[in-house]
Short mmCIF file of C-alpha atoms in Angstrom, two decimals:
data_model
loop_
_atom_site.label_atom_id
_atom_site.label_comp_id
_atom_site.label_asym_id
_atom_site.label_seq_id
_atom_site.Cartn_x
_atom_site.Cartn_y
_atom_site.Cartn_z
CA UNK A 4 0.00 0.00 0.00
CA UNK A 5 1.41 3.37 -0.88
CA UNK A 6 1.03 6.35 1.39
CA UNK A 7 0.66 10.05 0.82
CA UNK A 8 4.01 11.87 1.22
CA UNK A 9 3.57 15.57 0.33
CA UNK A 10 6.63 16.92 -1.51
CA UNK A 11 6.86 20.22 0.39
CA UNK A 12 7.29 18.70 3.88
CA UNK A 13 10.26 17.26 5.74
CA UNK A 14 10.12 14.05 7.70
CA UNK A 15 11.65 12.31 10.72
CA UNK A 16 12.59 8.65 11.06
CA UNK A 17 9.93 8.39 13.77
CA UNK A 18 7.26 9.38 11.21
CA UNK A 19 6.55 12.99 12.13
CA UNK A 20 6.32 15.69 9.46
CA UNK A 21 7.39 19.34 9.65
CA UNK A 22 5.92 22.17 7.60
CA UNK A 23 7.36 25.69 7.45
CA UNK A 24 4.70 28.39 7.93
CA UNK A 25 6.36 31.81 8.09
CA UNK A 26 8.67 31.88 11.13
CA UNK A 27 6.98 28.88 12.67
CA UNK A 28 6.92 25.14 12.14
CA UNK A 29 3.86 22.90 12.21
CA UNK A 30 4.31 19.27 13.28
CA UNK A 31 2.13 16.24 12.75
CA UNK A 32 2.36 12.51 12.08
CA UNK A 33 2.55 11.07 8.60
CA UNK A 34 0.00 9.11 6.62
CA UNK A 35 2.21 6.05 7.03
CA UNK A 36 2.22 6.50 10.82
CA UNK A 37 -1.55 6.95 11.14
CA UNK A 38 -2.11 3.91 8.95
CA UNK A 39 0.22 1.79 11.07
CA UNK A 40 -1.43 2.91 14.30
CA UNK A 41 -5.02 2.57 13.14
CA UNK A 42 -7.91 4.54 14.65
CA UNK A 43 -6.46 7.17 16.96
CA UNK A 44 -8.48 7.37 20.16
CA UNK A 45 -6.22 9.10 22.62
CA UNK A 46 -3.68 11.88 22.51
CA UNK A 47 -1.37 13.64 24.95
CA UNK A 48 0.21 16.84 23.67
CA UNK A 49 2.44 19.45 25.34
CA UNK A 50 1.07 22.76 26.56
CA UNK A 51 1.62 26.12 24.90
CA UNK A 52 4.88 27.58 26.19
CA UNK A 53 6.51 24.21 26.73
CA UNK A 54 9.92 23.75 25.11
CA UNK A 55 10.51 20.62 23.07
CA UNK A 56 13.92 19.20 22.19
CA UNK A 57 14.84 17.43 18.96
CA UNK A 58 14.64 13.65 19.26
CA UNK A 59 12.88 13.83 22.64
CA UNK A 60 9.30 12.65 23.24
CA UNK A 61 6.79 15.51 23.28
CA UNK A 62 3.58 13.52 23.54
CA UNK A 63 1.80 10.22 23.22
CA UNK A 64 -0.59 8.94 20.61
CA UNK A 65 -2.73 5.85 21.09
CA UNK A 66 -5.00 3.66 19.03
CA UNK A 67 -7.14 0.78 20.29
CA UNK A 68 -4.24 -1.55 19.63
CA UNK A 69 -1.08 0.43 20.19
CA UNK A 70 0.59 3.22 22.07
CA UNK A 71 3.32 5.31 20.54
CA UNK A 72 5.54 8.17 21.68
CA UNK A 73 5.67 11.29 19.57
CA UNK A 74 9.23 12.50 18.99
CA UNK A 75 10.11 16.10 18.26
CA UNK A 76 11.75 16.38 14.84
CA UNK A 77 12.88 19.89 15.76
CA UNK A 78 13.49 21.93 18.89
CA UNK A 79 11.52 24.98 19.89
CA UNK A 80 8.77 26.51 21.98
CA UNK A 81 5.20 25.34 21.52
CA UNK A 82 3.08 28.30 20.41
CA UNK A 83 -0.13 26.42 19.58
CA UNK A 84 -1.71 23.02 20.10
CA UNK A 85 -4.47 21.66 17.88
CA UNK A 86 -7.38 21.87 20.31
CA UNK A 87 -9.87 20.58 17.74
CA UNK A 88 -8.35 17.13 18.20
CA UNK A 89 -9.80 16.85 21.73
CA UNK A 90 -13.17 16.23 20.15
CA UNK A 91 -12.10 14.57 16.92
CA UNK A 92 -8.85 12.62 17.01
CA UNK A 93 -10.02 10.88 13.85
CA UNK A 94 -8.77 13.91 11.91
CA UNK A 95 -5.29 12.46 12.45
CA UNK A 96 -6.41 9.40 10.50
CA UNK A 97 -8.42 11.17 7.83
CA UNK A 98 -6.27 14.28 7.28
CA UNK A 99 -2.84 13.72 8.86
CA UNK A 100 -1.30 16.66 6.95
CA UNK A 101 -4.30 18.95 7.35
CA UNK A 102 -6.85 19.07 10.17
CA UNK A 103 -4.84 16.39 11.99
CA UNK A 104 -1.82 18.63 12.67
CA UNK A 105 -0.56 18.39 16.27
CA UNK A 106 1.51 21.37 17.39
CA UNK A 107 3.00 24.62 16.13
CA UNK A 108 6.43 25.67 17.39
CA UNK A 109 8.74 28.65 17.28
CA UNK A 110 11.94 26.86 16.23
CA UNK A 111 15.15 27.04 18.24
CA UNK A 112 17.13 26.10 15.15
CA UNK A 113 17.99 22.60 16.39
CA UNK A 114 16.69 19.63 14.54
CA UNK A 115 16.91 15.90 14.85
CA UNK A 116 19.59 14.11 12.88
CA UNK A 117 18.40 12.30 9.82
CA UNK A 118 15.52 14.57 8.84
CA UNK A 119 14.51 13.58 5.32
CA UNK A 120 12.92 15.18 2.30
CA UNK A 121 9.83 13.63 0.72
CA UNK A 122 11.74 11.35 -1.65
CA UNK A 123 13.93 10.07 1.18
CA UNK A 124 10.96 9.47 3.45
CA UNK A 125 8.93 7.73 0.74
CA UNK A 126 11.84 5.32 0.23
CA UNK A 127 12.13 4.89 4.01
CA UNK A 128 8.43 3.88 4.19
CA UNK A 129 8.76 1.57 1.21
CA UNK A 130 11.65 -0.27 2.90
CA UNK A 131 9.59 -0.92 6.00
CA UNK A 132 6.55 -2.09 4.08
CA UNK A 133 8.41 -5.18 2.90
CA UNK B 9 7.82 -19.82 8.71
CA UNK B 10 4.49 -18.57 10.00
CA UNK B 11 1.46 -20.79 9.51
CA UNK B 12 -1.44 -19.66 7.36
CA UNK B 13 -5.15 -20.48 7.37
CA UNK B 14 -7.06 -21.55 4.23
CA UNK B 15 -8.25 -17.92 3.98
CA UNK B 16 -4.81 -16.29 3.97
CA UNK B 17 -4.96 -15.28 0.30
CA UNK B 18 -8.45 -13.91 0.82
CA UNK B 19 -7.29 -11.68 3.69
CA UNK B 20 -4.33 -10.33 1.72
CA UNK B 21 -6.42 -9.73 -1.42
CA UNK B 22 -8.97 -7.82 0.67
CA UNK B 23 -6.22 -5.49 1.91
CA UNK B 24 -6.20 -6.71 5.50
CA UNK B 25 -3.13 -5.85 7.55
CA UNK B 26 -1.45 -9.12 8.47
CA UNK B 27 0.39 -9.71 11.76
CA UNK B 28 1.99 -12.59 13.61
CA UNK B 29 -0.21 -14.14 16.29
CA UNK B 30 0.79 -17.31 18.14
CA UNK B 31 2.88 -18.51 15.20
CA UNK B 32 0.18 -17.61 12.66
CA UNK B 33 0.03 -14.93 10.02
CA UNK B 34 -3.42 -13.45 10.66
CA UNK B 35 -5.39 -10.31 9.73
CA UNK B 36 -5.32 -7.77 12.56
CA UNK B 37 -7.71 -5.45 10.77
CA UNK B 38 -9.59 -4.86 7.53
CA UNK B 39 -11.37 -1.50 7.56
CA UNK B 40 -10.25 -0.49 11.05
CA UNK B 41 -10.60 -1.90 14.55
CA UNK B 42 -13.31 0.49 15.73
CA UNK B 43 -15.36 0.09 12.56
CA UNK B 44 -15.17 -3.69 12.85
CA UNK B 45 -15.83 -3.61 16.59
CA UNK B 46 -18.97 -1.52 16.07
CA UNK B 47 -20.17 -3.80 13.27
CA UNK B 48 -20.19 -6.74 15.68
CA UNK B 49 -21.91 -4.78 18.46
CA UNK B 50 -24.53 -3.35 16.08
CA UNK B 51 -24.96 -5.79 13.18
CA UNK B 52 -22.73 -8.70 12.19
CA UNK B 53 -19.03 -9.41 11.80
CA UNK B 54 -17.12 -12.34 10.32
CA UNK B 55 -13.88 -13.75 11.71
CA UNK B 56 -11.49 -16.35 10.34
CA UNK B 57 -10.53 -18.32 13.43
CA UNK B 58 -9.15 -21.34 11.61
CA UNK B 59 -5.89 -20.84 13.51
CA UNK B 60 -7.57 -22.32 16.58
CA UNK B 61 -7.09 -26.03 17.16
CA UNK B 62 -9.93 -28.53 16.60
CA UNK B 63 -9.63 -31.99 18.11
CA UNK B 64 -12.09 -34.85 18.00
CA UNK B 65 -12.07 -36.97 21.14
CA UNK B 66 -13.76 -40.29 20.52
CA UNK B 67 -13.92 -43.87 21.72
CA UNK B 68 -15.86 -45.74 24.43
CA UNK B 69 -14.28 -43.68 27.21
CA UNK B 70 -14.11 -40.28 25.55
CA UNK B 71 -16.34 -38.71 28.19
CA UNK B 72 -14.48 -40.31 31.11
CA UNK B 73 -11.17 -39.15 29.63
CA UNK B 74 -12.33 -35.54 29.24
CA UNK B 75 -13.84 -35.65 32.72
CA UNK B 76 -10.34 -36.61 33.95
CA UNK B 77 -8.48 -33.73 32.25
CA UNK B 78 -10.90 -30.79 32.35
CA UNK B 79 -12.29 -28.84 35.29
CA UNK B 80 -15.92 -28.57 34.16
CA UNK B 81 -18.46 -31.38 34.42
CA UNK B 82 -18.37 -33.01 30.99
CA UNK B 83 -21.12 -35.48 31.98
CA UNK B 84 -23.43 -32.48 32.40
CA UNK B 85 -23.03 -31.38 28.75
CA UNK B 86 -26.03 -32.86 26.92
CA UNK B 87 -25.71 -34.11 23.36
CA UNK B 88 -25.95 -31.07 21.07
CA UNK B 89 -24.61 -28.71 23.71
CA UNK B 90 -21.19 -27.29 24.54
CA UNK B 91 -19.41 -25.80 27.51
CA UNK B 92 -16.35 -23.83 28.51
CA UNK B 93 -13.66 -25.74 30.40
CA UNK B 94 -10.10 -25.55 31.63
CA UNK B 95 -7.19 -27.95 31.39
CA UNK B 96 -5.25 -27.60 34.63
CA UNK B 97 -1.86 -28.84 35.74
CA UNK B 98 -1.52 -30.86 38.95
CA UNK B 99 -0.52 -27.59 40.70
CA UNK B 100 -3.70 -25.86 39.48
CA UNK B 101 -2.03 -23.72 36.78
CA UNK B 102 -4.05 -23.37 33.58
CA UNK B 103 -2.70 -25.35 30.59
CA UNK B 104 -5.41 -23.92 28.33
CA UNK B 105 -9.01 -22.77 28.24
CA UNK B 106 -11.08 -24.80 25.82
CA UNK B 107 -14.57 -25.34 24.47
CA UNK B 108 -16.09 -28.81 24.49
CA UNK B 109 -18.90 -29.64 22.05
CA UNK B 110 -20.88 -32.83 22.66
CA UNK B 111 -21.54 -34.42 19.25
CA UNK B 112 -23.07 -37.84 18.53
CA UNK B 113 -20.51 -40.44 19.72
CA UNK B 114 -17.68 -37.92 20.08
CA UNK B 115 -16.58 -34.59 21.48
CA UNK B 116 -15.15 -31.68 19.54
CA UNK B 117 -12.61 -29.77 21.59
CA UNK B 118 -11.53 -26.30 20.46
CA UNK B 119 -8.18 -25.13 21.80
CA UNK B 120 -6.11 -21.96 21.48
CA UNK B 121 -3.90 -21.49 18.42
CA UNK B 122 -0.82 -20.78 20.51
CA UNK B 123 -1.37 -23.99 22.52
CA UNK B 124 -2.01 -26.46 19.72
CA UNK B 125 1.16 -28.48 20.19
CA UNK B 126 1.18 -28.13 23.98
CA UNK B 127 -2.42 -29.33 24.36
CA UNK B 128 -1.95 -32.17 21.92
CA UNK B 129 0.97 -33.40 24.02
CA UNK B 130 -0.83 -32.74 27.31
CA UNK B 131 -3.93 -34.68 26.30
CA UNK B 132 -1.89 -37.62 25.01
CA UNK B 133 0.16 -37.62 28.22
CA UNK B 134 -3.07 -38.36 30.11
CA UNK B 135 -4.75 -41.00 27.94
CA UNK B 136 -3.26 -43.98 29.80
CA UNK B 137 -5.99 -46.21 31.10
CA UNK B 138 -8.67 -44.73 28.86
CA UNK B 139 -10.03 -46.31 25.70
CA UNK B 140 -9.94 -43.06 23.76
CA UNK B 141 -8.66 -41.68 20.48
CA UNK B 142 -7.76 -38.06 19.74
CA UNK B 143 -7.87 -36.95 16.12
CA UNK B 144 -6.90 -33.51 14.87
CA UNK B 145 -9.27 -31.70 12.52
CA UNK B 146 -7.28 -28.47 12.77
CA UNK B 147 -5.99 -28.58 9.21
CA UNK B 148 -8.85 -30.32 7.47
CA UNK B 149 -11.58 -28.07 8.84
CA UNK B 150 -11.91 -24.31 8.64
CA UNK B 151 -13.52 -22.35 11.46
CA UNK B 152 -15.40 -19.08 11.13
CA UNK B 153 -17.17 -16.93 13.71
CA UNK B 154 -20.28 -14.99 12.67
CA UNK B 155 -21.00 -12.62 15.52
CA UNK B 156 -23.43 -9.85 16.35
CA UNK B 157 -27.14 -9.16 16.78
CA UNK B 158 -27.64 -9.72 13.04
CA UNK B 159 -25.84 -13.09 12.98
CA UNK B 160 -28.94 -15.27 13.35
CA UNK B 161 -30.88 -13.63 10.51
CA UNK B 162 -27.82 -13.74 8.25
CA UNK B 163 -27.07 -17.40 8.88
CA UNK B 164 -30.70 -18.39 8.38
CA UNK B 165 -30.32 -16.97 4.88
CA UNK B 166 -27.15 -19.01 4.43
CA UNK B 167 -28.79 -22.22 5.57
CA UNK B 168 -29.59 -24.43 2.64
CA UNK B 169 -33.09 -25.32 3.77
CA UNK B 170 -33.97 -21.77 4.63
CA UNK B 171 -36.18 -23.36 7.26
CA UNK B 172 -34.74 -21.17 9.98
CA UNK B 173 -33.81 -24.03 12.30
CA UNK B 174 -30.90 -21.94 13.58
CA UNK B 175 -33.47 -19.70 15.21
CA UNK B 176 -34.12 -22.52 17.67
CA UNK B 177 -30.48 -23.37 18.31
CA UNK B 178 -30.04 -22.55 22.01
CA UNK B 179 -27.12 -20.69 23.62
CA UNK B 180 -24.09 -23.03 23.41
CA UNK B 181 -26.08 -25.44 21.25
CA UNK B 182 -24.37 -27.22 18.35
CA UNK B 183 -26.02 -28.86 15.34
CA UNK B 184 -25.23 -30.20 11.92
CA UNK B 185 -26.45 -27.86 9.23
CA UNK B 186 -26.07 -27.12 5.56
CA UNK B 187 -24.51 -23.73 4.82
CA UNK B 188 -24.68 -22.75 1.15
CA UNK B 189 -25.11 -26.45 0.45
CA UNK B 190 -22.07 -27.58 2.38
CA UNK B 191 -22.22 -29.67 5.51
CA UNK B 192 -21.21 -27.62 8.52
CA UNK B 193 -21.32 -27.84 12.26
CA UNK B 194 -22.96 -24.70 13.59
CA UNK B 195 -22.62 -23.74 17.24
CA UNK B 196 -24.16 -20.82 19.08
CA UNK B 197 -20.86 -19.87 20.67
CA UNK B 198 -18.39 -17.03 20.32
CA UNK B 199 -15.94 -14.67 21.93
CA UNK B 200 -17.43 -11.21 21.53
CA UNK B 201 -20.13 -10.78 24.18
CA UNK B 202 -22.78 -10.79 21.45
CA UNK B 203 -25.12 -13.43 20.13
CA UNK B 204 -23.40 -15.32 17.35
CA UNK B 205 -22.27 -18.56 15.84
CA UNK B 206 -19.14 -20.53 15.11
CA UNK B 207 -18.98 -22.68 11.98
CA UNK B 208 -16.85 -25.75 11.32
CA UNK B 209 -16.61 -27.19 7.84
CA UNK B 210 -14.31 -28.72 5.25
CA UNK B 211 -11.47 -26.26 4.58
CA UNK B 212 -11.75 -26.70 0.81
CA UNK B 213 -14.96 -24.61 0.91
CA UNK B 214 -13.47 -21.87 3.09
CA UNK B 215 -13.08 -19.19 0.41
CA UNK B 216 -16.50 -19.77 -1.13
CA UNK B 217 -18.32 -19.72 2.22
CA UNK B 218 -16.35 -16.66 3.34
CA UNK B 219 -17.26 -14.76 0.16
CA UNK B 220 -20.92 -15.71 0.39
CA UNK B 221 -21.19 -14.67 4.03
CA UNK B 222 -19.59 -11.34 3.14
CA UNK B 223 -22.07 -11.13 0.27
CA UNK B 224 -24.92 -11.46 2.75
CA UNK B 225 -23.55 -8.48 4.68
CA UNK B 226 -21.15 -9.92 7.27
CA UNK B 227 -18.26 -7.49 7.81
CA UNK B 228 -14.78 -9.07 7.74
CA UNK B 229 -13.08 -8.49 11.10
CA UNK B 230 -9.54 -9.04 12.27
CA UNK B 231 -7.87 -10.02 15.51
CA UNK B 232 -7.76 -6.39 16.67
CA UNK B 233 -11.54 -6.21 16.95
CA UNK B 234 -11.65 -9.76 18.27
CA UNK B 235 -9.43 -8.58 21.15
CA UNK B 236 -11.39 -5.39 21.92
CA UNK B 237 -14.70 -7.30 21.69
CA UNK B 238 -13.59 -9.98 24.13
CA UNK B 239 -11.92 -7.44 26.43
CA UNK B 240 -15.09 -5.46 27.18
CA UNK B 241 -17.08 -8.47 28.50
CA UNK B 242 -13.80 -9.54 30.24
CA UNK B 243 -13.40 -12.89 28.46
CA UNK B 244 -9.97 -14.31 29.26
CA UNK B 245 -7.29 -14.57 26.58
CA UNK B 246 -4.67 -17.26 27.06
CA UNK B 247 -1.21 -15.73 27.49
CA UNK B 248 -2.74 -12.61 29.05
CA UNK B 249 -5.33 -13.25 31.77
CA UNK B 250 -4.43 -16.93 32.09
CA UNK B 251 -1.35 -19.11 31.67
CA UNK B 252 0.49 -22.07 33.21
CA UNK B 253 1.30 -20.08 36.35
CA UNK B 254 -2.18 -18.71 36.99
CA UNK B 255 -4.92 -20.74 38.71
CA UNK B 256 -8.65 -20.48 37.96
CA UNK B 257 -9.56 -18.86 41.28
CA UNK B 258 -7.27 -15.88 40.85
CA UNK B 259 -8.49 -15.60 37.23
CA UNK B 260 -12.11 -15.46 38.51
CA UNK B 261 -12.81 -18.70 36.70
CA UNK B 262 -13.80 -20.64 39.82
CA UNK B 263 -17.23 -21.17 38.23
CA UNK B 264 -15.57 -23.40 35.61
CA UNK B 265 -14.11 -25.69 38.30
CA UNK B 266 -16.50 -28.39 39.53
CA UNK B 267 -14.71 -29.80 42.56
CA UNK B 268 -17.59 -32.14 43.42
CA UNK B 269 -17.73 -33.93 40.05
CA UNK B 270 -15.09 -36.51 41.07
CA UNK B 271 -11.33 -36.59 40.70
CA UNK B 272 -9.55 -34.81 37.86
CA UNK B 273 -6.06 -33.51 37.11
CA UNK B 274 -5.37 -30.55 39.38
CA UNK B 275 -8.32 -31.13 41.70
CA UNK B 276 -6.29 -31.65 44.86
CA UNK B 277 -4.35 -28.40 44.37
CA UNK B 278 -7.49 -26.51 43.43
CA UNK B 279 -9.28 -27.65 46.61
CA UNK B 280 -6.40 -26.24 48.66
CA UNK B 281 -6.22 -23.00 46.66
CA UNK B 282 -9.96 -22.46 47.03
CA UNK B 283 -9.83 -23.13 50.78
CA UNK B 284 -6.92 -20.73 51.32
CA UNK B 285 -8.37 -18.09 48.99
CA UNK B 286 -6.26 -16.68 46.16
CA UNK B 287 -3.67 -14.08 47.19
CA UNK B 288 -4.12 -12.12 43.96
CA UNK B 289 -7.17 -11.58 41.79
CA UNK B 290 -7.91 -10.46 38.30
CA UNK B 291 -9.29 -6.95 38.71
CA UNK B 292 -10.93 -4.59 36.29
CA UNK B 293 -9.97 -0.93 36.55
CA UNK B 294 -10.61 2.48 35.08
CA UNK B 295 -8.05 5.26 34.83
CA UNK B 296 -8.40 8.09 37.32
CA UNK B 297 -5.39 9.91 35.86
CA UNK B 298 -4.82 10.55 32.18
CA UNK B 299 -3.40 7.66 30.19
CA UNK B 300 -4.00 4.27 28.63
CA UNK B 301 -2.87 1.12 30.45
CA UNK B 302 -1.58 -1.70 28.23
CA UNK B 303 -0.74 -5.34 28.77
CA UNK B 304 2.46 -5.95 30.82
CA UNK B 305 2.48 -2.48 32.42
CA UNK B 306 3.44 -2.79 36.13
CA UNK B 307 0.93 -2.05 38.89
CA UNK B 308 2.16 -0.28 42.04
CA UNK B 309 0.57 0.67 45.34
CA UNK B 310 0.06 4.39 45.82
CA UNK B 311 3.34 4.23 47.81
CA UNK B 312 5.24 2.91 44.81
CA UNK B 313 5.51 -0.73 45.82
CA UNK B 314 5.26 -3.16 42.85
CA UNK B 315 2.19 -5.38 43.37
CA UNK B 316 1.04 -6.69 40.03
CA UNK B 317 0.76 -6.42 36.29
CA UNK B 318 -1.77 -5.36 33.68
CA UNK B 319 -2.97 -8.30 31.55
CA UNK B 320 -4.96 -6.30 28.98
CA UNK B 321 -5.69 -2.62 28.63
CA UNK B 322 -6.98 -0.35 25.89
CA UNK B 323 -9.43 2.42 25.15
CA UNK B 324 -12.63 0.34 25.22
CA UNK B 325 -14.54 1.23 22.03
CA UNK B 326 -18.06 0.52 23.34
CA UNK B 327 -17.44 2.12 26.74
CA UNK B 328 -15.63 5.17 25.38
CA UNK B 329 -12.73 5.37 27.82
CA UNK B 330 -9.48 3.55 28.64
CA UNK B 331 -10.01 0.49 30.85
CA UNK B 332 -7.85 -2.40 31.93
CA UNK B 333 -7.58 -5.74 33.67
CA UNK B 334 -4.74 -6.52 36.05
CA UNK B 335 -3.57 -8.93 38.68
CA UNK B 336 -3.46 -7.18 42.05
CA UNK B 337 -3.42 -8.49 45.64
CA UNK B 338 -6.87 -9.63 46.77
CA UNK B 339 -6.88 -6.82 49.34
CA UNK B 340 -6.85 -4.28 46.47
CA UNK B 341 -9.30 -6.05 44.17
CA UNK B 342 -12.52 -4.68 45.66
CA UNK B 343 -14.44 -2.07 43.68
CA UNK B 344 -13.17 1.40 44.50
CA UNK B 345 -9.65 0.33 45.52
CA UNK B 346 -6.97 2.56 44.08
CA UNK B 347 -3.52 1.75 42.74
CA UNK B 348 -1.11 3.14 40.19
CA UNK B 349 -0.37 1.86 36.71
CA UNK B 350 3.16 2.58 35.52
CA UNK B 351 2.68 4.15 32.11
CA UNK B 352 6.08 4.80 30.53
CA UNK B 353 7.66 4.73 34.04
CA UNK B 354 5.16 7.31 35.32
CA UNK B 355 2.60 6.27 37.97
CA UNK B 356 -0.96 7.04 36.83
CA UNK B 357 -3.84 6.53 39.24
CA UNK B 358 -6.38 3.77 38.53
CA UNK B 359 -9.46 2.56 40.39
CA UNK B 360 -10.93 -0.95 40.57
CA UNK B 361 -14.34 -1.28 38.94
CA UNK B 362 -16.87 -4.04 38.43
CA UNK B 363 -16.31 -6.66 35.73
CA UNK B 364 -17.49 -7.25 33.09
CA UNK B 365 -17.25 -3.77 31.57
CA UNK B 366 -19.81 -4.76 28.94
CA UNK B 367 -22.75 -7.00 29.79
CA UNK B 368 -22.90 -9.83 27.24
CA UNK B 369 -26.01 -9.88 25.08
CA UNK B 370 -26.29 -13.60 24.49
CA UNK B 371 -29.56 -15.02 23.25
CA UNK B 372 -30.63 -17.41 25.99
#
């Protein structure tokens, strides 16, 4: 099964995506990740003002079957959290790059090693599918 | 290499996600666990459970033999009925939980997939002195579960005669039927907390029968939904709530142990365990703090002392919040008792609640 990997985003090995929006970065989980997890039913995200560090867990995402840590692909201060997800976590499954975004950060400039572009991440997913 | 059921190709072609389970390559989900879970609670779902073991126990002393190795009273299972039972070790530990179907002149025993070899050996280790023969039908027969409030109406359509005799099949009843023209054993049993049936038939017809049941509106379901559906009514899963080192009383399965039926393997130990009272008990809990407990997470007292382990935990789809089952000391198993679940090394408060979480809706 092939997954949606938008060309304009960058990706972590732990299946988070990063999108540049002005001076800020938006972070979410990829289509591959949501498909692996299945129906998301529970989410723990940081609070606004919290500082996240690249490669460190910043939250937890859970489906009926599995629990998974969310790892920060970049460092920075959380400036917004997607509050709509409290009522509708399914957006993470249905629109992982859109309404299912998780947090918005003001970047510190640090990022996790091994951040990939879309082509690199698509190949990374393909490798794991077999 | 992982073993495959006669429906393996069907699952893959339908886009199911396949996982390893007890040495088998099985579908964990088709459309999604919650979707499949809800289909079974609200209408009808279809499961390939051919990975489970099917043994025929026959011979002049088949009943006496089973009476010797299982904890329930096999002599009390009338012809055309079935019952839940346990195989116990001499020390009371549970070898497996099984289902025994009383057929004409023989018994069909359904065992867990992960215990197929172990049970086969265990049963044969105890046949001495009994005129009995054990024959495996695990490979030759397929096994499907059709579960949910719509299961009866759907299967009546599938019955060759269309006479609707399945309407009269009682809870735990088993009868020979004709499904889409093929001979099948149909039992009113299951593992979901809903009314439903389990079908046994020649594996060569597995794909055709599967397709036709789907055609009648049964939703293909995977092991993910099977787990969440059995979790809510608190039905034990071998390897989680029960295993060789857990006895029936701590697993709240004392009702399956008939101490007064005569001697059987494990009876002596079980008498002593019952008299002393189990020191730990399977306990249902809800989360007071924020988090989801999962199997194998440690349980601590509120002072941080390790006291037990979670056997199963998940966000319960039909209840709408994270729940769990754990072994805790008997003193902490009463409703309202509080303890901590270690979620990623962090203690999160939990509170004991009544089991089952979901009241089964069997047709009785």
